[in-house]
Tab-separated table of C-alpha atoms in Angstrom:
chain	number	residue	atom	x	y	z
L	834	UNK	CA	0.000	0.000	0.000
L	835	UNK	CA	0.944	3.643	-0.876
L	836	UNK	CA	-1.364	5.070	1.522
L	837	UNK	CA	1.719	6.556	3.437
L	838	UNK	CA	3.110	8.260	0.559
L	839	UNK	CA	0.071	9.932	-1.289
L	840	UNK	CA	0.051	12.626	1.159
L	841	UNK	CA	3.384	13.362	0.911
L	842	UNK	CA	3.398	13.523	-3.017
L	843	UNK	CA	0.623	15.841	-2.947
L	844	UNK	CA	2.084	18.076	-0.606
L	845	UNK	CA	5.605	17.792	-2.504
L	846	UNK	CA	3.532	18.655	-5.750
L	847	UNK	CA	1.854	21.762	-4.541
L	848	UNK	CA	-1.833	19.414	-5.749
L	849	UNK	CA	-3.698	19.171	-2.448
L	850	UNK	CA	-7.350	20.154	-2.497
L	851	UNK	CA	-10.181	19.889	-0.247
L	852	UNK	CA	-11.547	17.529	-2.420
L	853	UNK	CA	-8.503	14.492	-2.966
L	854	UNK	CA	-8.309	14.895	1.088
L	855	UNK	CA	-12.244	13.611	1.118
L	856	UNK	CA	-11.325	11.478	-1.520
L	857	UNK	CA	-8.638	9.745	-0.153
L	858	UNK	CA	-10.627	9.540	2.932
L	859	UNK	CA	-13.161	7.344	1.084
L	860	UNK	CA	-10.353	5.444	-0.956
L	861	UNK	CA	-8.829	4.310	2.962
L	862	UNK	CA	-12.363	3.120	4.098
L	863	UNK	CA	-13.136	1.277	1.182
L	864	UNK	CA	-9.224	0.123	1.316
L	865	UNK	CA	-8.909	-1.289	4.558
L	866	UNK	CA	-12.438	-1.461	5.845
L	867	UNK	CA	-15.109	-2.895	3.198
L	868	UNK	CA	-12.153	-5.245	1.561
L	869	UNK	CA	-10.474	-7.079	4.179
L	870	UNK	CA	-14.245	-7.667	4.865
L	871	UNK	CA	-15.010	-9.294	2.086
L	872	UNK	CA	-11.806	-10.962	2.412
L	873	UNK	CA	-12.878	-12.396	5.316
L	874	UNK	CA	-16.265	-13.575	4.498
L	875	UNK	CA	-14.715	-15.398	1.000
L	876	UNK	CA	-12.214	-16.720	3.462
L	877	UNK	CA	-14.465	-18.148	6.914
L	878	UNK	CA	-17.707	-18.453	5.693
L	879	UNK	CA	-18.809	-21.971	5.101
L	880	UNK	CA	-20.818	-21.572	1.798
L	881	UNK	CA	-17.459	-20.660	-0.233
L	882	UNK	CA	-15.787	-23.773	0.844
L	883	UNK	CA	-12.307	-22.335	1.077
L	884	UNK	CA	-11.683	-23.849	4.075
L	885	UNK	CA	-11.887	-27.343	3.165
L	886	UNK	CA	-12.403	-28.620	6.871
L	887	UNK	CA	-14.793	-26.088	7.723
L	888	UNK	CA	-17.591	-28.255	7.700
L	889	UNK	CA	-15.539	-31.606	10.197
L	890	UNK	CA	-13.862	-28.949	12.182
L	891	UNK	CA	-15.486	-29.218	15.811
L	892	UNK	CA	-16.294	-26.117	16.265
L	893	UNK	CA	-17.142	-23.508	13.688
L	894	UNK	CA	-18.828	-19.615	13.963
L	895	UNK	CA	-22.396	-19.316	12.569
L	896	UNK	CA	-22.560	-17.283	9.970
L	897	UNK	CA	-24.285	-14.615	11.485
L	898	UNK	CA	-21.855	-14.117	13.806
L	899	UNK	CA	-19.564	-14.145	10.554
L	900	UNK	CA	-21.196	-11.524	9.592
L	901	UNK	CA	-21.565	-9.902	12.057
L	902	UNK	CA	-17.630	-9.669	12.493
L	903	UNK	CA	-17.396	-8.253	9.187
L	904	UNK	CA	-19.530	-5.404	9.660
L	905	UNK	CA	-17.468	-4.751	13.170
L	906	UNK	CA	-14.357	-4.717	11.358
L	907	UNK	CA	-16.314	-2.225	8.254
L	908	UNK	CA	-17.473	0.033	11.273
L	909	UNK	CA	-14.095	-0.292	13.376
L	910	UNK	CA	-11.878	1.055	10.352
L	911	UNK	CA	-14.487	3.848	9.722
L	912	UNK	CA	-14.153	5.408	12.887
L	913	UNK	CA	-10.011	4.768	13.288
L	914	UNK	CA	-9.529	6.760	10.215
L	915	UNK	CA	-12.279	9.001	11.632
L	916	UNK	CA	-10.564	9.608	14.755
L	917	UNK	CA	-6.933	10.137	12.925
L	918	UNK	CA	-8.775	12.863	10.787
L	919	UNK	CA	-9.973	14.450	13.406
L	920	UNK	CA	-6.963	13.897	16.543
L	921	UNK	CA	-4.084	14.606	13.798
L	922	UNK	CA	-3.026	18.024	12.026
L	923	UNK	CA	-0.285	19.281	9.928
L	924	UNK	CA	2.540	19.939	12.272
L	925	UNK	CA	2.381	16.170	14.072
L	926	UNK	CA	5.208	14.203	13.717
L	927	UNK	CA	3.275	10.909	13.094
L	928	UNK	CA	5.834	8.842	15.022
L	929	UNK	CA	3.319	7.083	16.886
L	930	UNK	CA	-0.761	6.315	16.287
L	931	UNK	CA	-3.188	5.826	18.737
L	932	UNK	CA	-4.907	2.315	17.931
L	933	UNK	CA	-3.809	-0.721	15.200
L	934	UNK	CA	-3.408	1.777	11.859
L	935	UNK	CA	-6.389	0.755	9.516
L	936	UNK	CA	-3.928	-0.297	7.145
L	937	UNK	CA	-2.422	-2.693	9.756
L	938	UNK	CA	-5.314	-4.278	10.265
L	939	UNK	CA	-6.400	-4.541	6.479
L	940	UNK	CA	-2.950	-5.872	6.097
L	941	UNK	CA	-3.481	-8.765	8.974
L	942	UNK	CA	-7.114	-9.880	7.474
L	943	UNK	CA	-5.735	-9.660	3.780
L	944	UNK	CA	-2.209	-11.751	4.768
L	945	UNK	CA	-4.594	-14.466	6.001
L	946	UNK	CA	-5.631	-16.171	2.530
L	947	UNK	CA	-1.783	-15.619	1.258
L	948	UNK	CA	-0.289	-17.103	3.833
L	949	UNK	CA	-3.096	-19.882	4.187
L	950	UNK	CA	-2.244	-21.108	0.558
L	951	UNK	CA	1.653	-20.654	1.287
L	952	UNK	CA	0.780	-22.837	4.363
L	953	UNK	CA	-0.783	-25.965	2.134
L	954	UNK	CA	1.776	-25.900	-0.310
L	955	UNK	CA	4.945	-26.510	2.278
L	956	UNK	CA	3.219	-29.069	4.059
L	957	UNK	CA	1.921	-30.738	0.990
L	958	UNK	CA	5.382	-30.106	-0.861
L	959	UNK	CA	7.993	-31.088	1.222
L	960	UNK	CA	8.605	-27.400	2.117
L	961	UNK	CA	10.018	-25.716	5.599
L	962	UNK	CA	7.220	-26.877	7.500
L	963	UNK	CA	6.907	-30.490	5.888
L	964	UNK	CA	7.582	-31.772	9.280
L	965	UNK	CA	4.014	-30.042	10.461
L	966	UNK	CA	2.091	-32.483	7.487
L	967	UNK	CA	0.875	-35.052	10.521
L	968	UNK	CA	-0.776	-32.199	12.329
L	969	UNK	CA	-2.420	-30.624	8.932
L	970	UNK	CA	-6.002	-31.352	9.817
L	971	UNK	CA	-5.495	-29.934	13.558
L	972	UNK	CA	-3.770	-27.437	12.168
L	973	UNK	CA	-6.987	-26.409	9.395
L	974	UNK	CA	-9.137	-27.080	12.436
L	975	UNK	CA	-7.744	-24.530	14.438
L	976	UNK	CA	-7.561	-21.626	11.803
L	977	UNK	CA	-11.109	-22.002	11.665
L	978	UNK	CA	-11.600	-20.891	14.841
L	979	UNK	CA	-8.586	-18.459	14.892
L	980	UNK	CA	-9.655	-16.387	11.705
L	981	UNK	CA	-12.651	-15.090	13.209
L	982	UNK	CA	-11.193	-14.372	16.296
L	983	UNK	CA	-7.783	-12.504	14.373
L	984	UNK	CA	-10.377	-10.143	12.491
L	985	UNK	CA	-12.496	-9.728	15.593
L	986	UNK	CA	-9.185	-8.537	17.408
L	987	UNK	CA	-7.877	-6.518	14.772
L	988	UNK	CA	-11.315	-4.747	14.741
L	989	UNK	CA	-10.846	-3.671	18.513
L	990	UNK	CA	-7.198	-3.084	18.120
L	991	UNK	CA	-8.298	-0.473	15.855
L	992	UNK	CA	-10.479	1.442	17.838
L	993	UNK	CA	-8.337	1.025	20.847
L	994	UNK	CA	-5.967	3.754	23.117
L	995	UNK	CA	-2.828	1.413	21.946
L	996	UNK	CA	0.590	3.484	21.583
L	997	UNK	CA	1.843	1.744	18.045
L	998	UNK	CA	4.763	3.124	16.623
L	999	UNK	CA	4.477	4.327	12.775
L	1000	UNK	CA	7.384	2.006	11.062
L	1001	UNK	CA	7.773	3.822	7.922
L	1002	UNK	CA	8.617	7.364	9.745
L	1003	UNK	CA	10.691	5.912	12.517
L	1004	UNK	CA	13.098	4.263	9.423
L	1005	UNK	CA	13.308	7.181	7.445
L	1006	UNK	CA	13.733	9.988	9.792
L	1007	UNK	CA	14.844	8.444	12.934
L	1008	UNK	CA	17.747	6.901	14.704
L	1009	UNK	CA	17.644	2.939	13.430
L	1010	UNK	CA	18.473	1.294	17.270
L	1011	UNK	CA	19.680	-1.918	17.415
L	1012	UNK	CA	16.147	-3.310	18.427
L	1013	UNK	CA	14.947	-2.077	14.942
L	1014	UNK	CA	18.019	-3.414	13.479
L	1015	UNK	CA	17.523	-6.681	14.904
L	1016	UNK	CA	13.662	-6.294	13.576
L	1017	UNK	CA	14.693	-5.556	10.005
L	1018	UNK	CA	17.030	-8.929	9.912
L	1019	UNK	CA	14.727	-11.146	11.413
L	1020	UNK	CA	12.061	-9.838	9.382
L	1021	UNK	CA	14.310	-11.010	6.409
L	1022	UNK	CA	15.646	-14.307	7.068
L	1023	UNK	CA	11.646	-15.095	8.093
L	1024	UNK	CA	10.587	-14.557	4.434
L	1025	UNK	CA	13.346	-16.418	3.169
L	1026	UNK	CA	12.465	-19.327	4.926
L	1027	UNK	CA	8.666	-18.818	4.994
L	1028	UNK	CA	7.825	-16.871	2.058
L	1029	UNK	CA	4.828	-15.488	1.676
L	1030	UNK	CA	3.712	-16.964	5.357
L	1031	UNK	CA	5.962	-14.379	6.804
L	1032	UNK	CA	2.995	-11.927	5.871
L	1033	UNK	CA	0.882	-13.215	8.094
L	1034	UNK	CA	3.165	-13.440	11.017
L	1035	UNK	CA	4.598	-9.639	10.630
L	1036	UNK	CA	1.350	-8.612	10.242
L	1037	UNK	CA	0.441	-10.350	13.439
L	1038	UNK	CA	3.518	-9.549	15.191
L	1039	UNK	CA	2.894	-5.582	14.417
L	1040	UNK	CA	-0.783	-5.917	15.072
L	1041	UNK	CA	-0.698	-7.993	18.556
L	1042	UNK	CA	3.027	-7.133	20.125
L	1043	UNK	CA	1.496	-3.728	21.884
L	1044	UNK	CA	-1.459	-5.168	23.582
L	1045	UNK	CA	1.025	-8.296	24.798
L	1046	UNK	CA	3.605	-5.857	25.598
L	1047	UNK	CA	0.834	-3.040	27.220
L	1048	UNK	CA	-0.514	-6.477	29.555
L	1049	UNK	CA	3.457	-7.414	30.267
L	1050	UNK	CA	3.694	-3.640	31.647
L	1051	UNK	CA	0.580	-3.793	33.877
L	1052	UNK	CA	1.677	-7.012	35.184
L	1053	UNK	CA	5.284	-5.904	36.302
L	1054	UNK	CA	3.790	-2.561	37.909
L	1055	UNK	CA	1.339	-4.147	40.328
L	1056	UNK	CA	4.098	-6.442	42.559
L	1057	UNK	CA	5.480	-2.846	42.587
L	1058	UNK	CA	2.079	-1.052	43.668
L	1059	UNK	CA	1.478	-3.768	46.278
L	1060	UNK	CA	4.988	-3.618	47.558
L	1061	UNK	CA	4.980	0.276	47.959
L	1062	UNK	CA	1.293	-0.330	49.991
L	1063	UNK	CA	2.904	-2.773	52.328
């Protein structure tokens, strides 16, 4: 996605109008709101048949409640992009967002398919993961239960308080630590051994590290809290 550079272009080419900003307004919620929706429902619901054990797994959504997820996640990205219109202006330095970037979360919902299909070719190949081919069918099992709940998450990530850090700004203009160094490398030897199931699992890692890493914090604070009471 270009979505972090369109902005910039139009600023660097003197072209921004009232109009392209309501534009690209409507081009983000149709982006990474209505499509990774319809991602999903091709994806989990049971009358497509893409997920061939959908039907023996033991336990599956209704779809209702399929549904009903994708119109959360619609509704979720609406208002994220809502809020950023409205909490951001000009002169911020966009280091950080408040909540899972729509784009983030399109990007987990949208990975899911790709790196489903790179998944069933390794383990029906000989691939990386051949050694996972006895636990296939617990392994298609599971993802029908874990889809639903990834989308669901990514939903309420969105519209969540979350500090995430924006990656593209951070490499460009800031100081590369060695945490982000370490990042960049790992983040490279996983798609050459994964391929296109590393897009899944960045996605994930992006989308899910803050609220593991916000409950790690809250858990090391209160021995602290109850040792100051005592």
């Amino acid at each position: 996605s270009f979505d972090m550079l369109d902005g910039r272009a139009a600023r660097l080419s003197n072209q921004t109008s009232d109009f392209g900003a309501q534009l690209d307004r409507l081009c983000d919620a149709i982006s990474f709101g209505v499509a990774p929706a319809y991602i999903f429902l091709q994806l989990a619901h049971p009358d497509h048949h893409l997920m061939d054990t959908i039907a023996t797994a033991p336990f599956h959504f209704h779809p209702r409640i399929l549904w009903a997820i994708a119109v959360l996640f619609m509704v979720c990205a609406i208002l994220r992009l809502a809020r950023f219109n409205v909490e951001t202006d000009e002169e911020d330095s966009h280091e950080f967002f408040s909540g899972l970037p729509s784009p983030a979360a399109g990007g987990v919902v949208a990975s899911l398919p790709i790196g489903m299909n790179e998944l069933k070719g390794q383990l029906g190949s000989g691939g990386n993961l051949s050694r996972l081919a006895a636990f296939e069918q617990y392994i298609w099992s599971a993802l029908v239960v874990i889809v639903p709940l990834v989308t669901l998450s990514a939903a309420v990530l969105m519209v969540s308080r979350l500090k995430y850090a924006h990656v593209f700004n951070q490499l460009v203009r800031g100081r590369r630590g060695r945490m982000q160094i370490l990042q960049i490398v790992f983040s490279l030897m996983l798609v050459f051994i994964v391929r296109e199931l590393a897009l899944p699992v960045l996605f994930g890692y992006f989308a899910f590290s803050a609220p593991v890493r916000s409950l790690w914090e809250r858990v090391r604070r209160q021995p602290a809290v109850s040792r100051g009471q005592l």
